[in-house]
Amino acid sequence: KNEVEQSPQNLTAQEGEFITINCSYSVGISALHWLQQHPGGGIVSLFMLSSGKKKHGRLIATINIQEKHSSLHITASHPRDSAVYICAVRFGNEKLTFGTGTRLTIIP
Amino acid sequence: DADVTQTPRNRITKTGKRIMLECSQTKGHDRMYWYRQDPGLGLRLIYYSFDVKDINKGEISDGYSVSRQAQAKFSLSLESAIPNQTALYFCATSDTSAGSVYGYTFGSGTRLTVV
C-alpha cells in the first residue's frame, strides 16, 4: 500500500501556464520533500518542508499539515521544467516513502 | 565534482553474476541510502546506514547486501544477479537537521540491466 498519492500522474501544458502538482499522505509526517527527476534520470531535491510555504525562483511549495496535503506550483512554466516531480514524506524516522511521480511536459 | 557519485552509470550483466555498485559522497553526511526505481513505482529502499557501524535493511533487501567502508562510501552488491533486479539504482545521503535546506542529496543513478 502506497501511503503517498500524487496527482495528476501526467500533465501537459503550454509554456507560460501556471502548474500545480498535488501530494496527499495518509498519516502525520515529520517532513515532506519535493524532488525533480530529469529525463536523463538524475534526481534533484527541490524543497524540504514541514509547515507553511517555501519559494525558490519560479517554484513554490506549500503544505497543509491538518489536511495532509502539499502542492508544488510552477509559475511561468518553461519547456525546461519538463520532468518527473516526486513527492516523498518522512514518517517520523529517517526513511522516506515516495509517491510514483507526476510527469510534466511543457509545450513551447 | 558531484556531491554524491555513483559508479558505474550503466551496467549490463548476466544472470548469476556478482556485481557491485559503488557510492561515494563529499557532503559529510552520516546517513546513506540505496534505493531502487522501477517504472510506475515509487523509489523503494533497499538498505540504509546511519553511520559506519549501523546497517539496516529496507523494504526490499532480499538478494542484496551492502558495505559501509567509510563514512563517505556505501556499496551495494548483488551476489547473484537475476533479471528482475533490472532497474535504476540510486544512492542518497541525508541531512535532515533543522537548518537543512534540501534534506537529501541523490547520486545520478546506475542503470543496471541483468540479461
CSV table of C-alpha atoms in Angstrom, one decimal:
chain,number,residue,atom,x,y,z
A,1,LYS,CA,0.0,0.0,0.0
A,2,ASN,CA,1.5,3.3,-1.1
A,3,GLU,CA,0.8,5.9,1.6
A,4,VAL,CA,1.7,8.8,-0.7
A,5,GLU,CA,-0.6,9.8,-3.5
A,6,GLN,CA,0.3,12.2,-6.2
A,7,SER,CA,-2.0,13.8,-8.8
A,8,PRO,CA,-2.1,14.1,-11.7
A,9,GLN,CA,0.1,11.3,-12.9
A,10,ASN,CA,0.7,13.1,-16.2
A,11,LEU,CA,0.3,16.8,-17.0
A,12,THR,CA,0.8,18.6,-20.3
A,13,ALA,CA,0.6,22.3,-20.5
A,14,GLN,CA,1.6,25.2,-22.7
A,15,GLU,CA,4.6,27.3,-22.0
A,16,GLY,CA,3.8,30.1,-19.6
A,17,GLU,CA,0.9,28.3,-17.8
A,18,PHE,CA,0.7,28.1,-14.0
A,19,ILE,CA,1.3,24.5,-12.9
A,20,THR,CA,0.0,22.8,-9.8
A,21,ILE,CA,1.0,19.3,-8.7
A,22,ASN,CA,-0.6,17.7,-5.6
A,23,CYS,CA,0.5,15.3,-3.0
A,24,SER,CA,-1.6,13.7,-0.2
A,25,TYR,CA,-0.4,11.4,2.5
A,26,SER,CA,-2.2,9.2,5.0
A,27,VAL,CA,-0.8,9.9,8.5
A,28,GLY,CA,1.2,12.6,10.3
A,29,ILE,CA,4.7,13.3,8.9
A,30,SER,CA,7.8,15.0,10.1
A,31,ALA,CA,8.8,16.4,6.7
A,32,LEU,CA,7.8,16.4,3.1
A,33,HIS,CA,10.2,16.6,0.2
A,34,TRP,CA,9.7,17.6,-3.4
A,35,LEU,CA,12.1,16.2,-5.9
A,36,GLN,CA,12.7,16.7,-9.6
A,37,GLN,CA,13.8,13.8,-11.9
A,38,HIS,CA,15.3,14.9,-15.2
A,39,PRO,CA,14.7,12.9,-18.4
A,40,GLY,CA,18.3,11.5,-18.0
A,41,GLY,CA,17.3,10.0,-14.7
A,42,GLY,CA,19.1,12.2,-12.2
A,43,ILE,CA,17.1,13.3,-9.1
A,44,VAL,CA,17.4,16.8,-7.6
A,45,SER,CA,16.0,17.9,-4.3
A,46,LEU,CA,13.8,21.0,-4.7
A,47,PHE,CA,12.3,21.5,-1.2
A,48,MET,CA,12.1,20.1,2.2
A,49,LEU,CA,9.3,21.5,4.3
A,50,SER,CA,7.3,20.6,7.4
A,51,SER,CA,5.0,23.6,7.5
A,52,GLY,CA,3.9,26.7,5.6
A,53,LYS,CA,5.4,27.6,2.3
A,54,LYS,CA,8.7,27.8,0.6
A,55,LYS,CA,9.7,29.6,-2.6
A,56,HIS,CA,12.7,29.2,-4.9
A,57,GLY,CA,12.7,31.1,-8.2
A,58,ARG,CA,9.5,30.1,-10.1
A,59,LEU,CA,8.8,27.2,-7.8
A,60,ILE,CA,6.6,27.4,-4.7
A,61,ALA,CA,5.8,24.5,-2.3
A,62,THR,CA,3.1,24.6,0.3
A,63,ILE,CA,2.0,22.2,2.9
A,64,ASN,CA,-1.2,21.9,5.0
A,65,ILE,CA,-0.5,19.7,7.9
A,66,GLN,CA,-4.1,19.4,9.1
A,67,GLU,CA,-5.3,18.3,5.6
A,68,LYS,CA,-2.2,16.1,5.0
A,69,HIS,CA,-1.7,17.7,1.6
A,70,SER,CA,1.1,19.5,-0.2
A,71,SER,CA,1.2,21.3,-3.5
A,72,LEU,CA,4.1,22.2,-5.8
A,73,HIS,CA,3.5,25.2,-8.1
A,74,ILE,CA,5.4,26.4,-11.1
A,75,THR,CA,4.8,29.9,-12.3
A,76,ALA,CA,5.5,31.0,-15.9
A,77,SER,CA,6.3,27.4,-16.9
A,78,HIS,CA,9.0,26.7,-19.5
A,79,PRO,CA,9.9,23.6,-21.6
A,80,ARG,CA,13.0,23.1,-19.4
A,81,ASP,CA,10.6,22.4,-16.5
A,82,SER,CA,9.6,19.2,-18.2
A,83,ALA,CA,10.5,16.4,-15.8
A,84,VAL,CA,9.0,14.0,-13.3
A,85,TYR,CA,8.2,15.6,-10.0
A,86,ILE,CA,8.2,13.3,-7.0
A,87,CYS,CA,6.7,13.9,-3.6
A,88,ALA,CA,8.3,12.0,-0.7
A,89,VAL,CA,7.4,12.0,3.0
A,90,ARG,CA,9.2,11.2,6.2
A,91,PHE,CA,7.0,9.5,8.8
A,92,GLY,CA,9.0,10.4,11.9
A,93,ASN,CA,12.1,8.4,11.2
A,94,GLU,CA,14.8,8.9,8.6
A,95,LYS,CA,13.2,6.7,5.9
A,96,LEU,CA,11.3,8.3,3.0
A,97,THR,CA,8.2,7.0,1.4
A,98,PHE,CA,7.9,8.1,-2.2
A,99,GLY,CA,5.0,8.9,-4.5
A,100,THR,CA,5.0,7.5,-8.0
A,101,GLY,CA,5.7,10.9,-9.5
A,102,THR,CA,3.9,13.4,-11.9
A,103,ARG,CA,5.3,13.5,-15.4
A,104,LEU,CA,5.1,17.2,-16.5
A,105,THR,CA,5.5,18.2,-20.2
A,106,ILE,CA,5.6,21.8,-21.2
A,107,ILE,CA,5.0,22.5,-24.8
A,108,PRO,CA,6.6,25.6,-26.4
B,1,ASP,CA,32.7,17.1,-8.8
B,2,ALA,CA,29.3,15.8,-7.8
B,3,ASP,CA,28.4,15.7,-4.1
B,4,VAL,CA,27.2,12.1,-4.4
B,5,THR,CA,29.0,9.9,-7.1
B,6,GLN,CA,27.8,6.6,-8.3
B,7,THR,CA,29.7,4.1,-10.4
B,8,PRO,CA,29.1,2.7,-12.8
B,9,ARG,CA,26.5,4.8,-14.6
B,10,ASN,CA,25.3,1.9,-16.7
B,11,ARG,CA,26.0,-1.8,-16.5
B,12,ILE,CA,24.8,-4.8,-18.3
B,13,THR,CA,25.5,-8.1,-16.6
B,14,LYS,CA,24.5,-11.7,-17.0
B,15,THR,CA,22.2,-13.7,-14.7
B,16,GLY,CA,24.1,-15.3,-11.8
B,17,LYS,CA,27.0,-12.8,-11.9
B,18,ARG,CA,28.1,-10.9,-8.8
B,19,ILE,CA,28.0,-7.1,-9.2
B,20,MET,CA,28.9,-4.2,-7.0
B,21,LEU,CA,27.5,-0.7,-7.3
B,22,GLU,CA,29.6,2.0,-5.6
B,23,CYS,CA,28.7,5.3,-4.0
B,24,SER,CA,30.9,8.0,-2.5
B,25,GLN,CA,29.9,11.3,-1.1
B,26,THR,CA,31.6,14.6,-0.2
B,27,LYS,CA,28.7,16.0,1.7
B,28,GLY,CA,30.0,14.8,5.1
B,29,HIS,CA,26.6,13.3,5.9
B,30,ASP,CA,26.4,10.4,8.2
B,31,ARG,CA,23.3,8.8,6.7
B,32,MET,CA,23.4,7.0,3.4
B,33,TYR,CA,20.8,5.0,1.4
B,34,TRP,CA,20.3,2.7,-1.6
B,35,TYR,CA,17.1,2.9,-3.5
B,36,ARG,CA,15.7,1.1,-6.5
B,37,GLN,CA,13.4,2.7,-9.1
B,38,ASP,CA,11.2,0.6,-11.4
B,39,PRO,CA,8.8,2.0,-14.0
B,40,GLY,CA,5.4,3.0,-12.5
B,41,LEU,CA,6.6,2.6,-8.9
B,42,GLY,CA,8.0,5.0,-6.4
B,43,LEU,CA,11.6,4.6,-5.2
B,44,ARG,CA,11.9,1.8,-2.8
B,45,LEU,CA,14.5,1.5,0.0
B,46,ILE,CA,17.0,-1.4,-0.2
B,47,TYR,CA,19.4,-0.7,2.6
B,48,TYR,CA,20.3,2.3,4.7
B,49,SER,CA,23.1,3.2,7.1
B,50,PHE,CA,23.1,5.9,9.8
B,51,ASP,CA,26.8,5.6,10.4
B,52,VAL,CA,29.7,3.3,9.6
B,53,LYS,CA,28.7,0.7,12.3
B,54,ASP,CA,25.0,0.9,11.6
B,55,ILE,CA,23.5,-1.0,8.6
B,56,ASN,CA,19.7,-1.6,8.3
B,57,LYS,CA,17.5,-3.5,5.8
B,58,GLY,CA,15.0,-1.6,3.9
B,59,GLU,CA,11.7,-2.9,2.4
B,60,ILE,CA,13.3,-4.9,-0.5
B,61,SER,CA,16.7,-6.1,0.8
B,62,ASP,CA,16.4,-9.7,-0.4
B,63,GLY,CA,19.1,-10.5,-3.0
B,64,TYR,CA,21.2,-7.5,-2.0
B,65,SER,CA,23.9,-6.8,0.5
B,66,VAL,CA,25.8,-3.6,1.4
B,67,SER,CA,29.1,-2.5,2.9
B,68,ARG,CA,29.8,0.9,4.6
B,69,GLN,CA,33.5,1.0,4.1
B,70,ALA,CA,33.9,4.6,5.5
B,71,GLN,CA,31.6,7.5,6.3
B,72,ALA,CA,31.9,8.6,2.6
B,73,LYS,CA,31.5,5.2,0.9
B,74,PHE,CA,28.5,2.9,0.7
B,75,SER,CA,28.5,0.0,-1.7
B,76,LEU,CA,25.6,-2.2,-2.9
B,77,SER,CA,26.2,-5.8,-4.0
B,78,LEU,CA,24.0,-8.2,-5.9
B,79,GLU,CA,25.5,-11.6,-5.0
B,80,SER,CA,23.8,-13.5,-7.9
B,81,ALA,CA,22.0,-11.1,-10.3
B,82,ILE,CA,18.6,-12.0,-11.6
B,83,PRO,CA,16.6,-10.3,-14.4
B,84,ASN,CA,14.0,-8.8,-12.1
B,85,GLN,CA,16.8,-6.8,-10.5
B,86,THR,CA,17.0,-4.8,-13.7
B,87,ALA,CA,16.2,-1.3,-12.5
B,88,LEU,CA,17.6,2.2,-11.9
B,89,TYR,CA,19.5,2.3,-8.6
B,90,PHE,CA,20.1,5.5,-6.6
B,91,CYS,CA,22.4,6.2,-3.7
B,92,ALA,CA,21.4,9.1,-1.5
B,93,THR,CA,22.7,10.9,1.6
B,94,SER,CA,20.7,12.9,4.1
B,95,ASP,CA,21.0,15.9,6.4
B,96,THR,CA,17.6,16.5,7.9
B,97,SER,CA,18.6,18.8,10.7
B,98,ALA,CA,16.5,21.9,11.3
B,99,GLY,CA,18.8,24.1,9.3
B,100,SER,CA,19.0,21.8,6.3
B,101,VAL,CA,17.5,23.2,3.1
B,102,TYR,CA,17.0,20.1,0.9
B,103,GLY,CA,17.5,17.2,3.3
B,104,TYR,CA,18.5,14.7,0.7
B,105,THR,CA,21.2,14.6,-2.0
B,106,PHE,CA,20.9,11.9,-4.7
B,107,GLY,CA,23.5,10.4,-6.9
B,108,SER,CA,23.0,10.4,-10.7
B,109,GLY,CA,21.8,6.8,-10.7
B,110,THR,CA,23.1,3.5,-12.0
B,111,ARG,CA,21.1,1.8,-14.7
B,112,LEU,CA,21.5,-1.9,-14.3
B,113,THR,CA,20.4,-4.5,-16.8
B,114,VAL,CA,20.5,-8.2,-16.0
B,115,VAL,CA,20.2,-10.4,-19.0
